[in-house]
GROMACS .gro file of C-alpha atoms in nm:
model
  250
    1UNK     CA    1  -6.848  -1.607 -10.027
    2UNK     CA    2  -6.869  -1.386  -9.730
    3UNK     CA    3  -6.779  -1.443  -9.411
    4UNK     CA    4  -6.959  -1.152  -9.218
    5UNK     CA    5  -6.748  -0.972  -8.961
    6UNK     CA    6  -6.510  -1.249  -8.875
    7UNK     CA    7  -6.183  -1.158  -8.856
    8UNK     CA    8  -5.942  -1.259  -9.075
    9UNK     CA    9  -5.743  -1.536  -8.917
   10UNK     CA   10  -6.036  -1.697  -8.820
   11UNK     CA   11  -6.248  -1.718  -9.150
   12UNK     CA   12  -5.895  -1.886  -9.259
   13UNK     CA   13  -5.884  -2.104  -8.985
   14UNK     CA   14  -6.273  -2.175  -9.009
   15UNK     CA   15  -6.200  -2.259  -9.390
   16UNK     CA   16  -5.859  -2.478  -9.305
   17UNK     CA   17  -6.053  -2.632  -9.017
   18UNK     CA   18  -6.416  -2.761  -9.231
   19UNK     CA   19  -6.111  -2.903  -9.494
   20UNK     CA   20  -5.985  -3.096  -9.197
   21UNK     CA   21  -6.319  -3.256  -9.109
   22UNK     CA   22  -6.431  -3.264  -9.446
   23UNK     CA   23  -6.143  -3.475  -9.506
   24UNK     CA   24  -5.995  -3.300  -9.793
   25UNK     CA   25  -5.690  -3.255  -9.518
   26UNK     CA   26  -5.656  -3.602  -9.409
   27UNK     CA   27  -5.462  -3.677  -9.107
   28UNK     CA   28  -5.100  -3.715  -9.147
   29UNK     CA   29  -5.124  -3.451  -9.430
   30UNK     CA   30  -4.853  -3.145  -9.420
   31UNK     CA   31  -5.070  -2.853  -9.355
   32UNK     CA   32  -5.041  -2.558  -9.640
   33UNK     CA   33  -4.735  -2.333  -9.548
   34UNK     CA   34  -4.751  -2.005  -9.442
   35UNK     CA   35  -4.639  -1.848  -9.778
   36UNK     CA   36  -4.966  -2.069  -9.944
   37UNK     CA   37  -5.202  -1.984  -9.701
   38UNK     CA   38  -5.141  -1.640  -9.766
   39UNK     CA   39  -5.131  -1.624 -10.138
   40UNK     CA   40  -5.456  -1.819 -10.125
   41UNK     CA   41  -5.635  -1.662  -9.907
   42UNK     CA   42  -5.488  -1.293  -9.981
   43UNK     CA   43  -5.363  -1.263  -9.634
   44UNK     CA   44  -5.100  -1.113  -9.473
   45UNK     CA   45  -4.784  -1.331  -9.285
   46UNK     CA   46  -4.974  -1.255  -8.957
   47UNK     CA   47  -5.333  -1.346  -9.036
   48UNK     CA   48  -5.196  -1.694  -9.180
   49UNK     CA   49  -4.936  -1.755  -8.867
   50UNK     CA   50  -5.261  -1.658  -8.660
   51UNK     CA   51  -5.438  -1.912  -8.822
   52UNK     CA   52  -5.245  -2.178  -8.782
   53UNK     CA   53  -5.251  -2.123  -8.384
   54UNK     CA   54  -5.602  -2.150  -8.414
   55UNK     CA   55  -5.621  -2.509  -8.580
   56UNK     CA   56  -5.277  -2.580  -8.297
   57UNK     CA   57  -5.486  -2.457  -8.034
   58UNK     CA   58  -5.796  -2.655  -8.083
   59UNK     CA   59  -5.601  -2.991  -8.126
   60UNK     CA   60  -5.610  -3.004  -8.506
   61UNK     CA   61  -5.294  -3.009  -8.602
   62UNK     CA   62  -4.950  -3.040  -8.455
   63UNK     CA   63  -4.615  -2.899  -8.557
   64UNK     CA   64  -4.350  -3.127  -8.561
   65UNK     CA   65  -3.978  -2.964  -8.575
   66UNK     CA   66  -3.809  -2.900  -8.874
   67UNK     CA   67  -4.083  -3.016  -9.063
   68UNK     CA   68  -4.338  -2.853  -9.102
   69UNK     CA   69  -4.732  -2.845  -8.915
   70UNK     CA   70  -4.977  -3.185  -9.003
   71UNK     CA   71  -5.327  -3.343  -8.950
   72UNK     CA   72  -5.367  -3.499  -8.625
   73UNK     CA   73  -5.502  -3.845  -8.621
   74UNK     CA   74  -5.868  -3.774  -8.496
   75UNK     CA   75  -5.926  -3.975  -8.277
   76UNK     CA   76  -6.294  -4.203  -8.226
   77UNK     CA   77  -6.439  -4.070  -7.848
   78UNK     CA   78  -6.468  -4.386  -7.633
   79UNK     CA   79  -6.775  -4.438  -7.349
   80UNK     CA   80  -6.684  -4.366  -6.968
   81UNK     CA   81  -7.024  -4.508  -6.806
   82UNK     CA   82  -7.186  -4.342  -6.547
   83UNK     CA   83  -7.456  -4.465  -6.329
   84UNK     CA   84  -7.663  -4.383  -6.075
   85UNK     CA   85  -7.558  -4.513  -5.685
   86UNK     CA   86  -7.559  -4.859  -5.638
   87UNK     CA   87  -7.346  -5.024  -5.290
   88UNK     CA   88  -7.189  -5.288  -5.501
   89UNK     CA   89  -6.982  -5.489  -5.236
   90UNK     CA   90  -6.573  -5.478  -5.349
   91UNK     CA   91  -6.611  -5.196  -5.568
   92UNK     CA   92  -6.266  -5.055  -5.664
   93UNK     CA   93  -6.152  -4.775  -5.739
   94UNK     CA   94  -6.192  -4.815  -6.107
   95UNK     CA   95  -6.493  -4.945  -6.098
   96UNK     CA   96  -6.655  -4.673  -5.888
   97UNK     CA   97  -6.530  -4.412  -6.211
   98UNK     CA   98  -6.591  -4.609  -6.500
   99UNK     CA   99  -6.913  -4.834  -6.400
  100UNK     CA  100  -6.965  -5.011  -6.756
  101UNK     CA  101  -6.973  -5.382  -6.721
  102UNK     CA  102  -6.617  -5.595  -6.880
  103UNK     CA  103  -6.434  -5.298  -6.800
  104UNK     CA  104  -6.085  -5.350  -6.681
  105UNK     CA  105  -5.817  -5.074  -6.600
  106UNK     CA  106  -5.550  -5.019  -6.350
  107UNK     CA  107  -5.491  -4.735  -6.130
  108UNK     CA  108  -5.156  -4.508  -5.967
  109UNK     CA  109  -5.265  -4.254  -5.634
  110UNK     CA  110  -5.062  -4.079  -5.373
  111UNK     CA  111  -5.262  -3.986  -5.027
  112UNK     CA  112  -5.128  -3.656  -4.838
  113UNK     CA  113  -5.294  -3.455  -4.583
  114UNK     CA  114  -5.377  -3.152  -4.593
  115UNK     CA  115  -5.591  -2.834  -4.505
  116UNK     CA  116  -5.903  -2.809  -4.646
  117UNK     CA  117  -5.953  -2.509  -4.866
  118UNK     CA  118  -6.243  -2.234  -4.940
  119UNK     CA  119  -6.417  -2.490  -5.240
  120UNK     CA  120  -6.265  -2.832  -5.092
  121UNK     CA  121  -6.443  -2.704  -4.716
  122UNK     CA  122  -6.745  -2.566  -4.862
  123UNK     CA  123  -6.809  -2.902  -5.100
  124UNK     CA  124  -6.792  -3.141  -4.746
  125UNK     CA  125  -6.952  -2.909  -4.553
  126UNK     CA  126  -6.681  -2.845  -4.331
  127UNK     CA  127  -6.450  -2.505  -4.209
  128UNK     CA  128  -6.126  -2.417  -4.452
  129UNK     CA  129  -5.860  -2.530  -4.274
  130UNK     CA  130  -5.981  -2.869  -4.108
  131UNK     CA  131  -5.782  -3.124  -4.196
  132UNK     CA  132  -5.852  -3.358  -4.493
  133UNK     CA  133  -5.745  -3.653  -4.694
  134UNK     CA  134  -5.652  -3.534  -5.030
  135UNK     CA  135  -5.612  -3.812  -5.269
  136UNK     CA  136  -5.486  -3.838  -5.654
  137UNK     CA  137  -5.531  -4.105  -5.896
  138UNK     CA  138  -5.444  -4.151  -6.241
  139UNK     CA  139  -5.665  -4.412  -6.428
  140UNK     CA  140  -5.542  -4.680  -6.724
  141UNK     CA  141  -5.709  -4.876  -6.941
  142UNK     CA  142  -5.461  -5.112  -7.200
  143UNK     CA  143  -5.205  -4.855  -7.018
  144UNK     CA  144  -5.352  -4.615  -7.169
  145UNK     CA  145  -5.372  -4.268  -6.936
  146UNK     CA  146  -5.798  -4.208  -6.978
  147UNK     CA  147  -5.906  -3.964  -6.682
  148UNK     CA  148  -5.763  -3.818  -6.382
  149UNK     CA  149  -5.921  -3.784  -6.020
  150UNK     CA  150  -5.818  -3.575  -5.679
  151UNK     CA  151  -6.076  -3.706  -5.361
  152UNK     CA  152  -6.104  -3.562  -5.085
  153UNK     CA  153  -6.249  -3.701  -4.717
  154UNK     CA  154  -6.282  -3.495  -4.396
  155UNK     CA  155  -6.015  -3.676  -4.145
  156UNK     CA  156  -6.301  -3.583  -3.897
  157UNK     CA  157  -6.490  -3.865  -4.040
  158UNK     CA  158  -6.201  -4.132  -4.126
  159UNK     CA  159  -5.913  -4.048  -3.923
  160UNK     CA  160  -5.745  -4.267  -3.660
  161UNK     CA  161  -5.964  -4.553  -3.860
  162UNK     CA  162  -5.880  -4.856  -4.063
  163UNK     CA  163  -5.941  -4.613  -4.393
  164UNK     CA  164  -5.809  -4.342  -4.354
  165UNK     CA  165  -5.565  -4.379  -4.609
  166UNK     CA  166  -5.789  -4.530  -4.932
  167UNK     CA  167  -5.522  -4.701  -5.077
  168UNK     CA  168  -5.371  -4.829  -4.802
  169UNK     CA  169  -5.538  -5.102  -4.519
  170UNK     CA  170  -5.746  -5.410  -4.528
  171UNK     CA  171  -5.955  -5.200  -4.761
  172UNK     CA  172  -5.694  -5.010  -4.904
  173UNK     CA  173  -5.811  -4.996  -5.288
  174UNK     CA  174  -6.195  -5.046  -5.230
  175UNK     CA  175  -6.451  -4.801  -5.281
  176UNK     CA  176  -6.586  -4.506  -5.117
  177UNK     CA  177  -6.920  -4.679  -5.033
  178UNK     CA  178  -6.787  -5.004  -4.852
  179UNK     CA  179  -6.505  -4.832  -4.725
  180UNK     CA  180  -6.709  -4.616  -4.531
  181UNK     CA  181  -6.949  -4.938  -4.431
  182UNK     CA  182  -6.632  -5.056  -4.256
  183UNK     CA  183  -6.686  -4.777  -4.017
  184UNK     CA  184  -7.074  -4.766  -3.979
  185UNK     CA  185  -7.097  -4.487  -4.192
  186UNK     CA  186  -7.386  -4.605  -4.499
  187UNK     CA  187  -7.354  -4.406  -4.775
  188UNK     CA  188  -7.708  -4.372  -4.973
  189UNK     CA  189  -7.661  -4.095  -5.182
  190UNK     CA  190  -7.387  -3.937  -5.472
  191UNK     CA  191  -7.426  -3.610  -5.657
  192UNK     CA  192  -7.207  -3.526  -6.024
  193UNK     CA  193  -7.216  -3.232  -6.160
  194UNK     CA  194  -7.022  -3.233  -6.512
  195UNK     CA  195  -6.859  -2.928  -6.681
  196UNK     CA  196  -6.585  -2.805  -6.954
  197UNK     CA  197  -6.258  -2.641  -6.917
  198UNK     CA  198  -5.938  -2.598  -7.083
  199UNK     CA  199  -5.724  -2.885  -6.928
  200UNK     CA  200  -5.438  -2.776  -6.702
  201UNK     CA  201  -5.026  -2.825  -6.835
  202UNK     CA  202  -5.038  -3.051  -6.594
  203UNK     CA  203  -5.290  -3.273  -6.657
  204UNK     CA  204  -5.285  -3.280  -7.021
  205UNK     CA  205  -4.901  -3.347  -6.964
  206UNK     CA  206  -5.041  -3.714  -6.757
  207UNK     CA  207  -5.354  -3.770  -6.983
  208UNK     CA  208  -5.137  -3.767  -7.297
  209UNK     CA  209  -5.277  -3.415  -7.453
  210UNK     CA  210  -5.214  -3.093  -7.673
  211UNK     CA  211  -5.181  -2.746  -7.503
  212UNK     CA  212  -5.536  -2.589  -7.553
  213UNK     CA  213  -5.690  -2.897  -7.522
  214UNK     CA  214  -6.047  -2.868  -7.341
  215UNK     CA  215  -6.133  -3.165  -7.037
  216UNK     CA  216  -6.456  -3.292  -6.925
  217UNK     CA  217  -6.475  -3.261  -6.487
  218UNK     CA  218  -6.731  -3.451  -6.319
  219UNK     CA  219  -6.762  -3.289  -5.976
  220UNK     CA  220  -6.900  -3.570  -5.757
  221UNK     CA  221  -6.990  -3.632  -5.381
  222UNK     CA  222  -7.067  -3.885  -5.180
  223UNK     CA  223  -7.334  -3.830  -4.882
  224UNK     CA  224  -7.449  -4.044  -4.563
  225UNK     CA  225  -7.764  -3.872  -4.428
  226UNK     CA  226  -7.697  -3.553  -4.556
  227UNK     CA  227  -7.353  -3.527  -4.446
  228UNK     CA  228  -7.031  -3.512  -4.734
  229UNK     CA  229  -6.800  -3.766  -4.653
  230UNK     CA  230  -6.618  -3.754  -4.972
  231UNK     CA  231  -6.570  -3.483  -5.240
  232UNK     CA  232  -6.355  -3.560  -5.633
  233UNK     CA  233  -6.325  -3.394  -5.956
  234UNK     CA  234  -6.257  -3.638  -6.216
  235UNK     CA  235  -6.120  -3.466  -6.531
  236UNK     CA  236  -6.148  -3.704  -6.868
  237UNK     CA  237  -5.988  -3.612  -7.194
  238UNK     CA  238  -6.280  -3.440  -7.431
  239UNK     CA  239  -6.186  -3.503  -7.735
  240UNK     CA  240  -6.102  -3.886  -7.654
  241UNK     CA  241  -6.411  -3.972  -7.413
  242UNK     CA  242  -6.811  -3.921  -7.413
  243UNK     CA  243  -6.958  -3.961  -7.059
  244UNK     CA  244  -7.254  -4.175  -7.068
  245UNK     CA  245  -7.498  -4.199  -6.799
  246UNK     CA  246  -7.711  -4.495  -6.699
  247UNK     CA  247  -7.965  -4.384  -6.438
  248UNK     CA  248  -8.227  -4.575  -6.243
  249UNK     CA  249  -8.689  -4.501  -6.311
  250UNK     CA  250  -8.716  -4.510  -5.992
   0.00000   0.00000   0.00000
């Protein structure tokens, strides 16, 4: 059967990787070794290693030491619901990410100040270098590590208030949008943008993922008459998580 121009570690790895979904590799199963894949594809050491970084690379298989390179569980992509805004009074944190209804999680996040860079400035509508509140969460449900988020709010807006620190206060833990009513400031308006990347060592290391691994970031900002008071990216897990948004006919 040909396989046009491909080269020749990928038309093995294309061939290894439709077994794997197919199911003829089930997961937990030893993947061929080197010396098979290359007497049965009639390819060299090289093109079979290569191979095999492929399948590694997209999250296929694993190697384990000393034994040998398997079938990673696949796992079934869970819902993160998305809406559109709605000033729910005692929204947390959690809630404000994942808006499904039942939905119960727990959440970690250290506050620092800092100056606000080139993107970060440009996203609130502010110069680089004001000062800013940058903020980073990491997001549980059944202790489970499911998406990541870094916020940011221009200390031009909250500082020297009772929020200035989102975790920390009377409404320390709240949400952006009744935070931000503490102070007069009524948010009626969010923007998300959502893209793909390869995730980061670091946050595959805290979501629980394989080097290579690709991530879902929802860019999103809040707005109070045209004005950015607070800026995230939220990066989810791809192949554990389908976003799902719920949007108003207005």
């Amino acid at each position: 059967m040909p396989f046009g121009e491909q080269p020749a570690y990928l038309r093995v790895a294309s061939d290894l990787r439709k077994k794997i979904v197919d199911g003829a590799l089930p997961p937990r199963t030893r993947l061929p070794s080197q010396a098979r894949i290359r007497q049965e594809y009639g390819v060299s050491d090289t093109v079979a290693l290569e191979a095999r970084k492929v399948l590694m690379a997209e999250g296929l298989v694993e190697g384990r030491s000393g034994s040998g390179t398997y079938v990673r569980e696949r796992p079934v992509p869970r819902r993160i619901a998305r809406s559109g805004y709605r000033p729910e009074s005692g929204t947390d944190p959690f809630r404000q990410e994942q808006t499904a209804q039942g939905v119960r999680g727990t959440w970690e996040s250290r506050s620092e100040q800092e100056e606000a860079g080139p993107e970060t400035a440009e996203r609130l509508g502010v110069e680089p270098g004001e000062r800013v509140m940058r903020t980073r969460y990491v997001f549980r449900e059944a202790g489970e590590p499911m998406m990541l988020s870094t916020s940011w709010e221009p200390l031009a807006v909250t500082g020297r208030t009772p929020v200035m620190l989102p975790e920390e206060g009377p409404l320390g833990g709240c949400g952006v949008v009744e935070r931000m009513a503490a102070i007069d400031i009524v948010v009626d308006n969010v923007a998300e943008e959502v893209g793909a990347r390869p995730g980061l060592a670091d946050e595959l290391m805290a979501l629980g993922g394989v080097p290579g691994h690709v991530v879902m970031v929802i860019r999103r900002t809040y707005y109070a008459s045209g004005r950015a008071v607070e800026t995230a990216d939220v990066v989810v897990p791809a192949d554990r998580y389908r976003i799902a948004y719920h949007l108003p006919v207005r």
